[in-house]
PDB file of C-alpha atoms in Angstrom:
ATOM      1  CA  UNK R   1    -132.377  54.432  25.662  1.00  0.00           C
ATOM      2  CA  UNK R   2    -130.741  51.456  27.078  1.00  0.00           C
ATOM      3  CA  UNK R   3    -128.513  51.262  24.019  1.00  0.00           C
ATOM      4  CA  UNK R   4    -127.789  54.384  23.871  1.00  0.00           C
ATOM      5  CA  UNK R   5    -126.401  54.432  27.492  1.00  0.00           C
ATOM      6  CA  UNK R   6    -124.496  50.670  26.796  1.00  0.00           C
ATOM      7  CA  UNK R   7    -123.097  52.544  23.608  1.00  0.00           C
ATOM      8  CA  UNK R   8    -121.865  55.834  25.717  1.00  0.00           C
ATOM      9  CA  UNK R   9    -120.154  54.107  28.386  1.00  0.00           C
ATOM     10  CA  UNK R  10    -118.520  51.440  26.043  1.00  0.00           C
ATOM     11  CA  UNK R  11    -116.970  54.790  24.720  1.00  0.00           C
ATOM     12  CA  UNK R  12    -116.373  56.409  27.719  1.00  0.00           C
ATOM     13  CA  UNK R  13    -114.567  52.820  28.652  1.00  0.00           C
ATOM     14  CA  UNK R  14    -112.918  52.937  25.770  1.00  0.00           C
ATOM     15  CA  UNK R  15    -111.423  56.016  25.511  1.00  0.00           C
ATOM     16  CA  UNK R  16    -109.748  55.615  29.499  1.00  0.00           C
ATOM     17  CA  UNK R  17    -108.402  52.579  28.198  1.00  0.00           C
ATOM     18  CA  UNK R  18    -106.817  54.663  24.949  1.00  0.00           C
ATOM     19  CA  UNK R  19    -105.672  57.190  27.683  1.00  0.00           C
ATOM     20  CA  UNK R  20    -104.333  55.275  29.638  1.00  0.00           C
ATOM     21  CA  UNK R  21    -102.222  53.409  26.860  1.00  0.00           C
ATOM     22  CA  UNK R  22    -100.754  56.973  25.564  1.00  0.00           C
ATOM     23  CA  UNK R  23     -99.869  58.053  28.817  1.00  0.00           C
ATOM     24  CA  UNK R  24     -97.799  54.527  29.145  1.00  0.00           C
ATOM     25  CA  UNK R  25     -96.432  54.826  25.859  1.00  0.00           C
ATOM     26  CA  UNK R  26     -95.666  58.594  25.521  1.00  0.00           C
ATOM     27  CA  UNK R  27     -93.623  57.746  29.254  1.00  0.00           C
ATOM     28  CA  UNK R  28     -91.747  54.645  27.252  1.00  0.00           C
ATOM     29  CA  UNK R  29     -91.171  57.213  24.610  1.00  0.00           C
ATOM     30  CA  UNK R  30     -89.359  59.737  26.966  1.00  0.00           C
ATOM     31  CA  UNK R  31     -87.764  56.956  29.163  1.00  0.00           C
ATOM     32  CA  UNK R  32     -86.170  56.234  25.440  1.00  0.00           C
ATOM     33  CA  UNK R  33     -85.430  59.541  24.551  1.00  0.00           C
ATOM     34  CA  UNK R  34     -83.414  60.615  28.171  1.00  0.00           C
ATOM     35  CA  UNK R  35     -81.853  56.970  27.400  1.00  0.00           C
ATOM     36  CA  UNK R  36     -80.296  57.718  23.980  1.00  0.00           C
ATOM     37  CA  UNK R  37     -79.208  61.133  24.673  1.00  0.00           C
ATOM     38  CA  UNK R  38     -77.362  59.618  27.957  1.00  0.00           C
ATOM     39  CA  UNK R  39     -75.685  57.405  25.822  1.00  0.00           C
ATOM     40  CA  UNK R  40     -74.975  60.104  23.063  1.00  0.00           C
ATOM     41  CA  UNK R  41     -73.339  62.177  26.107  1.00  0.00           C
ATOM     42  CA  UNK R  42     -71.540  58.656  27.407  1.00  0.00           C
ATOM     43  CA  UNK R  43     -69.525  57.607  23.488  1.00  0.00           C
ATOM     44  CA  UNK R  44     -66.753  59.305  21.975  1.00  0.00           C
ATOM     45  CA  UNK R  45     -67.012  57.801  18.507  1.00  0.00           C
ATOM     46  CA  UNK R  46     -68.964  60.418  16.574  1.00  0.00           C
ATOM     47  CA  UNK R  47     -71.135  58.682  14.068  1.00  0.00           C
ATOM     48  CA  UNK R  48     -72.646  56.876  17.282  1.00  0.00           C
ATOM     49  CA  UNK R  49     -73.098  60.127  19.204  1.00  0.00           C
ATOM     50  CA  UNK R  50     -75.133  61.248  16.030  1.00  0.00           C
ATOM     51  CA  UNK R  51     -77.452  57.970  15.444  1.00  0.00           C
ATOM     52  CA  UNK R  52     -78.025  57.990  19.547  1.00  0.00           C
ATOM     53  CA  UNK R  53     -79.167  61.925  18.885  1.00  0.00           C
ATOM     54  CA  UNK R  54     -81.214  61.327  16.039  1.00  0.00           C
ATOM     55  CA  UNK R  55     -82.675  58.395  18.114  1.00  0.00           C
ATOM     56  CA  UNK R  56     -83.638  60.237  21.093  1.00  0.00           C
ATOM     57  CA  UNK R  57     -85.013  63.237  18.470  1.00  0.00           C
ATOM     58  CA  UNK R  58     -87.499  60.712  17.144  1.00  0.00           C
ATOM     59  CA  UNK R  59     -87.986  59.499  20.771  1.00  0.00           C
ATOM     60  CA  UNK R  60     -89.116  63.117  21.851  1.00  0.00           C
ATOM     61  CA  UNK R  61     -90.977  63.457  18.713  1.00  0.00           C
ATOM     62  CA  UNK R  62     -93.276  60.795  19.358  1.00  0.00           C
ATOM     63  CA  UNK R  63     -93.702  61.849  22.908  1.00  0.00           C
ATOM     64  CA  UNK R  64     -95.242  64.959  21.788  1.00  0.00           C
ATOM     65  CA  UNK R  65     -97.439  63.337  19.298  1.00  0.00           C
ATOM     66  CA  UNK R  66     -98.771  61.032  22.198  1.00  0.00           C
ATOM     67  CA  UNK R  67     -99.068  63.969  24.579  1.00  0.00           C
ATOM     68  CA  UNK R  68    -100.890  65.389  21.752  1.00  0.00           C
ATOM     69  CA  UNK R  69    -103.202  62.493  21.205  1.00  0.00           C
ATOM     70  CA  UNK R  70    -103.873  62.585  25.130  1.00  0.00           C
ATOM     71  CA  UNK R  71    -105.136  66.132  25.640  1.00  0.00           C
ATOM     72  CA  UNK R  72    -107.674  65.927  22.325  1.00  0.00           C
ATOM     73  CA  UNK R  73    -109.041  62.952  23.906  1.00  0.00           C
ATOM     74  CA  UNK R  74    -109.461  64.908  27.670  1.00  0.00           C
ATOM     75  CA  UNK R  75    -106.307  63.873  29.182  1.00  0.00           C
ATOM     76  CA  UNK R  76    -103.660  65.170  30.907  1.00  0.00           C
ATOM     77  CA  UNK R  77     -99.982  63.994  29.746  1.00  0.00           C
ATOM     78  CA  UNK R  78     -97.491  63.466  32.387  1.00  0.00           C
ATOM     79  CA  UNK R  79     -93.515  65.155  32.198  1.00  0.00           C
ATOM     80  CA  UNK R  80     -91.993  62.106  34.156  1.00  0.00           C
ATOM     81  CA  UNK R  81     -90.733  58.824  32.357  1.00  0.00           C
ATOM     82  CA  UNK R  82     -92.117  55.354  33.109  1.00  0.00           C
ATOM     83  CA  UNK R  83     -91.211  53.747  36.038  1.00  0.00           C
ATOM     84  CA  UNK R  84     -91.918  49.766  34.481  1.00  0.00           C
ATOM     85  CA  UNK R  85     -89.257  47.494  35.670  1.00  0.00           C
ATOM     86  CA  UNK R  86     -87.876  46.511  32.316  1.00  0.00           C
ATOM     87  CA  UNK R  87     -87.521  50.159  31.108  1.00  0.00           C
ATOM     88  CA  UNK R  88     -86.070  51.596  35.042  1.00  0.00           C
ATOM     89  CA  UNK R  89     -83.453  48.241  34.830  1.00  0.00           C
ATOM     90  CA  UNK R  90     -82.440  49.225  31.044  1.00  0.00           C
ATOM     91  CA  UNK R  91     -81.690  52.519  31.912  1.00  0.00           C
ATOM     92  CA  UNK R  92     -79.934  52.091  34.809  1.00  0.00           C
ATOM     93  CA  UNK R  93     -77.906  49.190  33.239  1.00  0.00           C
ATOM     94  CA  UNK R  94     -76.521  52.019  30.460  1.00  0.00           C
ATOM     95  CA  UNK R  95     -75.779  54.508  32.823  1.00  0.00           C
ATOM     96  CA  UNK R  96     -73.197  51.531  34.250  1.00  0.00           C
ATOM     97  CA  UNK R  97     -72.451  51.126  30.518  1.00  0.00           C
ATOM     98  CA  UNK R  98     -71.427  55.017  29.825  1.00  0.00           C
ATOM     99  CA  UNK R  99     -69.299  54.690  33.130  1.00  0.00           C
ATOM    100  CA  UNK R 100     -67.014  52.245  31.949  1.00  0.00           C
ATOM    101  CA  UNK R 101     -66.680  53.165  28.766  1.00  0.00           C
ATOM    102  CA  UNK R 102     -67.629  50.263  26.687  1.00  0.00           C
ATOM    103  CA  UNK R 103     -69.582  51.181  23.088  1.00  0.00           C
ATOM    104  CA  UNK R 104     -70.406  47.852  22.815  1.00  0.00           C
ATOM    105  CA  UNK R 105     -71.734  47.787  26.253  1.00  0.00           C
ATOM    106  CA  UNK R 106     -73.835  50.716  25.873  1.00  0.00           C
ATOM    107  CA  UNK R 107     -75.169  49.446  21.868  1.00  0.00           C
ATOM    108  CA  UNK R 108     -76.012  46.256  24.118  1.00  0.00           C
ATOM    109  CA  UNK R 109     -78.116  48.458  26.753  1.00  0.00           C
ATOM    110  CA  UNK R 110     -80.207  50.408  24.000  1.00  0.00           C
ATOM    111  CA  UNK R 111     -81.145  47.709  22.520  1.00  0.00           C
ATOM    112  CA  UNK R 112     -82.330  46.246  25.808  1.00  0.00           C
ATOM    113  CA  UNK R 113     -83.753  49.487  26.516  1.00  0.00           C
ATOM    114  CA  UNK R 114     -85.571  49.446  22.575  1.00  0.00           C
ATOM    115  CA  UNK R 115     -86.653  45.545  23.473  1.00  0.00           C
ATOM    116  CA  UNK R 116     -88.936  46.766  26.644  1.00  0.00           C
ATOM    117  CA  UNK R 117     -89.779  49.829  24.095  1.00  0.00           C
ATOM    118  CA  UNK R 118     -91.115  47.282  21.267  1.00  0.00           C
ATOM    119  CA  UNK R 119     -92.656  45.249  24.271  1.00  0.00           C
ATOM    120  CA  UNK R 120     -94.901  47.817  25.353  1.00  0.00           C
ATOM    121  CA  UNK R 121     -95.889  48.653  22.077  1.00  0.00           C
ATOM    122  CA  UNK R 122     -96.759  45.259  21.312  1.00  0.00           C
ATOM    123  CA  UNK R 123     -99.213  44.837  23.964  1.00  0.00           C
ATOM    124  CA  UNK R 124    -100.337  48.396  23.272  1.00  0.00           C
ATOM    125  CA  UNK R 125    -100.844  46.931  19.482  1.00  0.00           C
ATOM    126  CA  UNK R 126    -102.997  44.300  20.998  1.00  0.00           C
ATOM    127  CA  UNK R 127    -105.747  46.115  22.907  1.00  0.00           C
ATOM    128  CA  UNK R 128    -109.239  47.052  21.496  1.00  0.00           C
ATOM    129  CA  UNK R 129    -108.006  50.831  20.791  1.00  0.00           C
ATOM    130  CA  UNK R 130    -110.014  53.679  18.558  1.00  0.00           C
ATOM    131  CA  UNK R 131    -109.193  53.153  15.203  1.00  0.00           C
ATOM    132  CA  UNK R 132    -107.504  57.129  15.088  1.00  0.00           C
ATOM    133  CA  UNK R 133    -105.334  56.203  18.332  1.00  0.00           C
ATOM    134  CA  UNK R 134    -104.311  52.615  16.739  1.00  0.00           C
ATOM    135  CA  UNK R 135    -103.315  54.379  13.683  1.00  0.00           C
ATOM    136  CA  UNK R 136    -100.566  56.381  15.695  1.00  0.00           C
ATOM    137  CA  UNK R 137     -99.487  53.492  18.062  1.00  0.00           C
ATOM    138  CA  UNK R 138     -99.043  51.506  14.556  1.00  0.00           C
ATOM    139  CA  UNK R 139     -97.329  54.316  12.742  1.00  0.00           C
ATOM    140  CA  UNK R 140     -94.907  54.642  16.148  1.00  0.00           C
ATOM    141  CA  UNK R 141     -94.050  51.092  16.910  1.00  0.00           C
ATOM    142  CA  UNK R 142     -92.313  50.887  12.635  1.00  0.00           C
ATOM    143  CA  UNK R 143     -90.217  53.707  14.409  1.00  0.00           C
ATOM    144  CA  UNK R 144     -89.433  51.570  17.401  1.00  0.00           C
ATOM    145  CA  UNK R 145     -88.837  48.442  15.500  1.00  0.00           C
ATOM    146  CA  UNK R 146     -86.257  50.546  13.368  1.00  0.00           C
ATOM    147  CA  UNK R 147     -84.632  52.369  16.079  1.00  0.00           C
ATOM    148  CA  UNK R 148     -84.462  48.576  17.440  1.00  0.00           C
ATOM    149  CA  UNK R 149     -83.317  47.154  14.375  1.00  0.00           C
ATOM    150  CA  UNK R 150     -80.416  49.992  13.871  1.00  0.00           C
ATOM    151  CA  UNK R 151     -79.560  49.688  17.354  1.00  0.00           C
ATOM    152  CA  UNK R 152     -78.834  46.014  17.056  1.00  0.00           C
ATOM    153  CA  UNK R 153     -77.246  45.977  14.068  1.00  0.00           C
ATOM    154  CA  UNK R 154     -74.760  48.462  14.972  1.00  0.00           C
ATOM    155  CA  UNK R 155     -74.413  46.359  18.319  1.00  0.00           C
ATOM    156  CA  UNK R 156     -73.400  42.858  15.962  1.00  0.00           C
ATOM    157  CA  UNK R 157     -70.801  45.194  14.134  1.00  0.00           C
ATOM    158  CA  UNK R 158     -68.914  46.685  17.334  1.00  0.00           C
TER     159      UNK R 158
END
């Protein structure tokens, strides 16, 4: 019996702790999505309007997975965006961007924004999750490291 009870709240432990690390990264993944269509709204050049749309698409997309993922464990997924420091500052920082203009300003503040994105999926990489819930956050953070990667590479060209 005694096993059986260390075994069930292990679990139980386990799974708030998988919660817990959706709800954070499903909130990255919408901070990142109202980011990149801000910054699709804030550029004139069209080729960058269309890779900041496509990123915010994928953004959304993995939202929804993670929202997903939350409710078939027992949770409850949130609407609002993260409130972190590093992904409230990015943000904000590209709003100043769109304002004055600058495409190589705003390139510079999604990638900041993608940085805190590939952060928090890093650390999410690192905890003891179930192997079904690593699988996604695994599968997610190749699309944050290439959003990232795009991001940054169109930033070194501008």
């Amino acid at each position: 019996m005694r096993s059986y009870n260390h075994k069930h709240i292990t679990e139980e432990r386990m799974g708030s702790q998988a919660l817990t690390t959706l709800k954070n990264l499903a909130e990255v993944s919408r901070d990142g999505e109202k980011g990149f269509v801000a910054a699709a709204e804030g550029v004139k050049d069209e080729s960058l309007k269309n890779t900041f749309q496509r990123a915010a698409a994928r953004c959304a997309l993995g939202a929804r997975e993670l929202d997903d993922e939350i409710v078939r464990l027992g949770g409850m997924p949130s609407d609002a965006g993260s409130v972190s420091g590093a992904m409230h500052r990015a943000w904000t920082n590209l709003k100043a961007a769109i304002t004055g203009g600058d495409e190589a300003a705003v390139l510079s503040e999604c990638e900041r924004g993608e940085d805190a994105a590939k952060a928090a999926y890093e650390k999410a990489l690192k905890e003891d999750l179930p192997a079904d819930v690593a699988t996604i956050v695994k599968r997610q953070y190749q699309g944050v490291r290439e959003n990232h990667d795009l991001i940054k590479q169109l930033r070194d060209a501008a």
